[in-house]
Amino acid sequence: MFAATVLTLYPEMFPGPLGASLAGRALGAGKWSLDAVNIRDFAIDRHRTVDDTPAGGGAGMVLRADVLAAAIDSVADGRPILAMTPRGKPLTQQRIREISAGPGAIVLCGRFEGFDERIFDGRNVEEVSIGDYILSGGEMGALVLLDACIRLLPGVMGAPSSGEDESFETGLLEYPHYTRPVEWEGRTIPEVLRSGDHAKIAAWRKTQAEIDTRLRRPDLWERHEGARVQPPSGARQKKDE
Ligand code: SAH
């Protein structure tokens, strides 16, 4: 079973949103487990201090390596140890798939200015980021990471195939979706999707995915196609036409 352990100063933030919907049902059904451990329980002084002022001066406080190490050592069992940091490697669907296929994860949530640098090396910690912006703490990042892993666990998502078409899985963004009513505020569903011609629909979706990726995420498109293939020509039907 996928076992998630979150090391945090705010264990009350868990399971939080992971207690609802897909992840919450799977948690209730025992398809994954969640343990939120308070880093403060591993403080060594009377005042239960977890942080101290930055060496060299400057603003803010830094989480102590010795306290973090004690917290990590209390739960370490070979699962990957991930720390949420803005300078970490940006999370990708590929890394999420790898983590979700493993025994689980130990997720370290920072606060204040972050972690004493020595903890990363000292405990073989992998730094991951959820994007180029600054959160007030790692907890939201941990929720994002775990949500992305949990939906991939066997038996969690309704139709197993619904994961394979998603954006990023194929190296492309997903094609656009429509549902009833056929006409809404003068906007109609593209004719081809109502044709019942599955080959034509598949071809249309592939083209839309390629066009969308090229226009919205040239970085993904570049990686997908390399220099090998020319980008598709022709604009996609505008959604507001
Ligand atoms: N001083 C740090 C920011 C600290 S923000 C810096 O400038 O890089 C406090 C904590 O929030 C961090 O320790 C980290 O755990 C978390 N955090 C903030 N932004 C994040 C992001 N984009 N991805 C993952 N974790 C983040």
XYZ file of C-alpha atoms and ligand atoms in Angstrom:
267
model
C 0.000 0.000 0.000
C 1.211 3.526 -0.795
C 2.209 5.012 2.568
C 2.487 8.789 2.835
C 4.181 10.368 5.840
C 4.180 14.141 6.054
C 6.586 15.908 8.393
C 5.111 19.294 9.209
C 4.645 21.913 11.885
C 0.930 21.885 11.031
C -0.289 18.264 11.102
C -3.850 19.567 11.432
C -3.656 20.577 7.752
C -3.842 16.844 6.846
C -5.638 15.053 5.307
C -7.430 18.350 4.563
C -8.569 18.259 0.943
C -7.152 14.736 0.595
C -9.952 13.573 2.897
C -12.583 14.401 0.248
C -13.581 13.030 -3.141
C -11.368 10.505 -4.938
C -8.402 10.609 -2.553
C -10.643 10.633 0.526
C -12.637 7.616 -0.615
C -9.411 5.763 -1.405
C -8.023 6.690 2.028
C -11.194 5.368 3.669
C -10.957 2.187 1.607
C -7.366 1.610 2.737
C -5.846 2.055 -0.709
C -3.253 4.410 0.731
C -2.313 5.613 4.199
C -1.461 9.013 5.581
C 0.505 9.886 8.695
C 1.070 13.540 9.592
C 3.947 13.859 12.037
C 4.640 17.047 13.968
C 8.265 18.109 13.557
C 7.962 19.915 16.876
C 7.714 16.560 18.677
C 11.391 16.084 17.839
C 12.655 19.325 19.329
C 15.344 18.711 21.911
C 15.037 21.688 24.228
C 12.497 22.613 26.867
C 10.903 25.240 24.645
C 10.402 22.773 21.777
C 12.344 25.010 19.404
C 12.413 23.899 15.764
C 14.066 26.929 14.168
C 16.843 29.408 14.729
C 18.227 32.604 13.201
C 20.134 32.330 9.900
C 23.894 32.001 10.144
C 25.436 35.120 8.644
C 22.439 37.222 9.566
C 19.373 38.305 7.658
C 15.646 38.056 7.985
C 13.550 35.101 9.061
C 14.185 31.796 10.725
C 15.628 28.509 9.495
C 14.474 24.990 10.381
C 17.173 23.181 12.365
C 18.900 20.212 10.730
C 19.174 18.236 13.970
C 15.440 18.486 14.701
C 14.527 17.644 11.105
C 16.899 14.669 11.129
C 15.329 13.283 14.299
C 11.883 13.580 12.701
C 13.050 11.906 9.492
C 14.867 9.123 11.358
C 11.697 8.288 13.280
C 9.876 7.352 10.051
C 12.578 6.535 7.461
C 12.177 3.057 5.990
C 13.534 3.261 2.446
C 10.712 5.344 1.003
C 11.931 8.393 -0.944
C 12.334 11.482 1.221
C 11.061 14.566 -0.586
C 11.394 18.136 0.645
C 9.170 20.867 -0.716
C 11.425 23.750 -1.797
C 10.949 26.491 -4.408
C 14.405 25.771 -5.806
C 13.755 22.019 -6.063
C 13.304 20.159 -9.314
C 9.902 21.095 -10.749
C 7.551 18.133 -10.348
C 6.542 16.398 -13.560
C 3.934 13.771 -14.354
C 6.803 11.367 -15.018
C 8.286 11.807 -11.533
C 4.787 11.555 -10.033
C 4.282 8.220 -11.840
C 7.577 6.907 -10.451
C 6.757 7.949 -6.886
C 3.238 6.582 -7.111
C 4.556 3.201 -8.347
C 6.784 2.930 -5.254
C 6.102 2.171 -1.592
C 5.090 5.752 -0.757
C 6.832 8.938 0.260
C 8.090 10.888 3.230
C 7.323 14.552 2.559
C 9.092 17.315 4.420
C 7.244 20.642 4.649
C 9.264 23.800 5.159
C 8.187 26.982 6.898
C 9.833 30.360 7.522
C 12.954 30.765 5.325
C 13.206 27.026 4.810
C 15.604 24.255 5.796
C 19.169 24.198 7.079
C 21.058 23.251 3.913
C 22.851 20.330 5.566
C 19.693 18.240 5.880
C 19.494 17.565 2.110
C 22.841 15.822 1.979
C 22.692 14.456 5.480
C 19.517 12.447 4.857
C 19.526 11.984 1.092
C 16.592 14.327 0.605
C 15.223 15.073 -2.871
C 14.083 18.675 -3.269
C 10.942 19.203 -5.334
C 9.056 22.344 -6.336
C 5.455 22.745 -7.429
C 6.124 25.875 -9.472
C 7.866 29.208 -9.726
C 6.080 31.044 -6.944
C 6.505 31.147 -3.165
C 4.092 29.477 -0.758
C 4.029 30.283 2.942
C 4.810 26.659 3.707
C 5.382 23.275 2.133
C 2.038 21.808 3.227
C 0.101 22.898 0.136
C 2.907 21.503 -1.984
C 2.723 18.189 -0.142
C -1.035 18.065 -0.781
C -0.450 18.705 -4.485
C 2.253 16.045 -4.719
C 0.187 13.433 -2.875
C -3.014 14.185 -4.782
C -1.195 13.655 -8.073
C 0.266 10.342 -6.823
C -2.906 8.975 -5.264
C -5.112 9.323 -8.326
C -2.687 7.001 -10.139
C -2.843 4.223 -7.541
C -4.528 1.003 -8.700
C -8.271 1.087 -8.147
C -8.458 4.783 -7.276
C -9.574 6.291 -10.568
C -12.897 5.119 -12.022
C -11.874 4.111 -15.529
C -8.229 3.023 -15.665
C -7.941 4.439 -19.188
C -8.968 7.939 -18.116
C -5.448 8.587 -16.843
C -3.697 7.880 -20.106
C -5.121 10.639 -22.259
C -4.512 13.432 -19.788
C -2.340 16.412 -20.467
C 1.403 15.612 -20.091
C 0.935 11.822 -20.257
C 1.547 11.780 -23.996
C 3.925 14.725 -23.934
C 1.056 16.873 -25.233
C -1.727 18.874 -23.646
C -5.116 17.221 -23.807
C -7.616 18.017 -26.575
C -10.648 20.181 -25.664
C -13.819 18.616 -24.240
C -17.490 19.375 -24.808
C -20.719 18.021 -23.400
C -24.457 18.709 -23.732
C -26.164 20.970 -24.580
C -25.094 20.892 -28.216
C -25.704 24.626 -28.425
C -24.971 26.949 -25.524
C -25.246 30.746 -25.817
C -24.835 30.453 -29.551
C -21.701 28.306 -29.270
C -21.918 24.814 -30.752
C -19.975 21.613 -30.260
C -17.608 21.010 -33.218
C -19.435 19.033 -35.916
C -16.867 16.221 -36.033
C -17.557 15.255 -32.403
C -21.192 14.651 -33.321
C -20.368 12.635 -36.441
C -20.026 9.258 -34.719
C -16.967 8.617 -36.913
C -14.447 7.404 -34.345
C -11.436 7.521 -36.634
C -12.235 11.093 -37.633
C -12.796 12.059 -34.000
C -9.466 10.537 -32.962
C -7.693 12.391 -35.759
C -9.376 15.685 -34.824
C -8.420 15.251 -31.157
C -4.817 14.499 -32.047
C -4.589 17.598 -34.227
C -6.205 19.787 -31.566
C -3.810 18.449 -28.928
C -0.864 19.237 -31.184
C -2.072 22.727 -32.048
C -2.886 23.546 -28.425
C 0.488 22.316 -27.233
C 2.333 24.262 -29.896
C 0.468 27.489 -29.130
C 0.208 27.263 -25.349
C 3.339 25.359 -24.403
C 6.049 25.704 -27.021
C 8.468 24.177 -24.506
C 6.468 20.929 -24.394
C 5.972 20.964 -28.132
C 9.686 21.315 -28.734
C 10.419 18.361 -26.501
C 7.654 16.275 -28.075
C 8.603 16.851 -31.676
C 12.224 17.830 -31.462
C 13.545 19.313 -34.686
C 12.215 16.268 -36.551
C 8.685 17.301 -37.495
C 7.243 20.618 -38.628
C 4.538 22.076 -36.375
C 1.001 21.482 -37.658
C -0.383 24.249 -39.832
C -3.823 25.781 -39.580
C -5.498 27.376 -36.613
C -7.871 25.523 -34.410
C -11.512 26.523 -34.317
C -11.764 29.247 -31.732
C -13.829 28.285 -28.727
C -15.788 31.535 -28.833
C -16.781 31.362 -32.491
N 13.256 31.369 1.548
C 12.741 30.441 0.597
C 11.219 30.411 0.588
C 10.624 29.829 1.838
S 8.906 29.635 1.720
C 13.229 30.845 -0.782
O 13.337 32.012 -1.066
O 13.454 29.962 -1.611
C 8.585 28.515 3.046
C 8.439 27.069 2.657
O 7.360 26.922 1.762
C 9.613 26.436 1.973
O 10.582 25.961 2.875
C 8.964 25.280 1.211
O 8.809 24.140 2.033
C 7.596 25.829 0.891
N 7.479 26.316 -0.482
C 7.365 27.601 -0.880
N 7.241 27.692 -2.213
C 7.289 26.453 -2.701
C 7.214 25.895 -4.014
N 7.093 26.650 -5.099
N 7.288 24.545 -4.149
C 7.431 23.762 -3.047
N 7.490 24.228 -1.789
C 7.434 25.549 -1.603
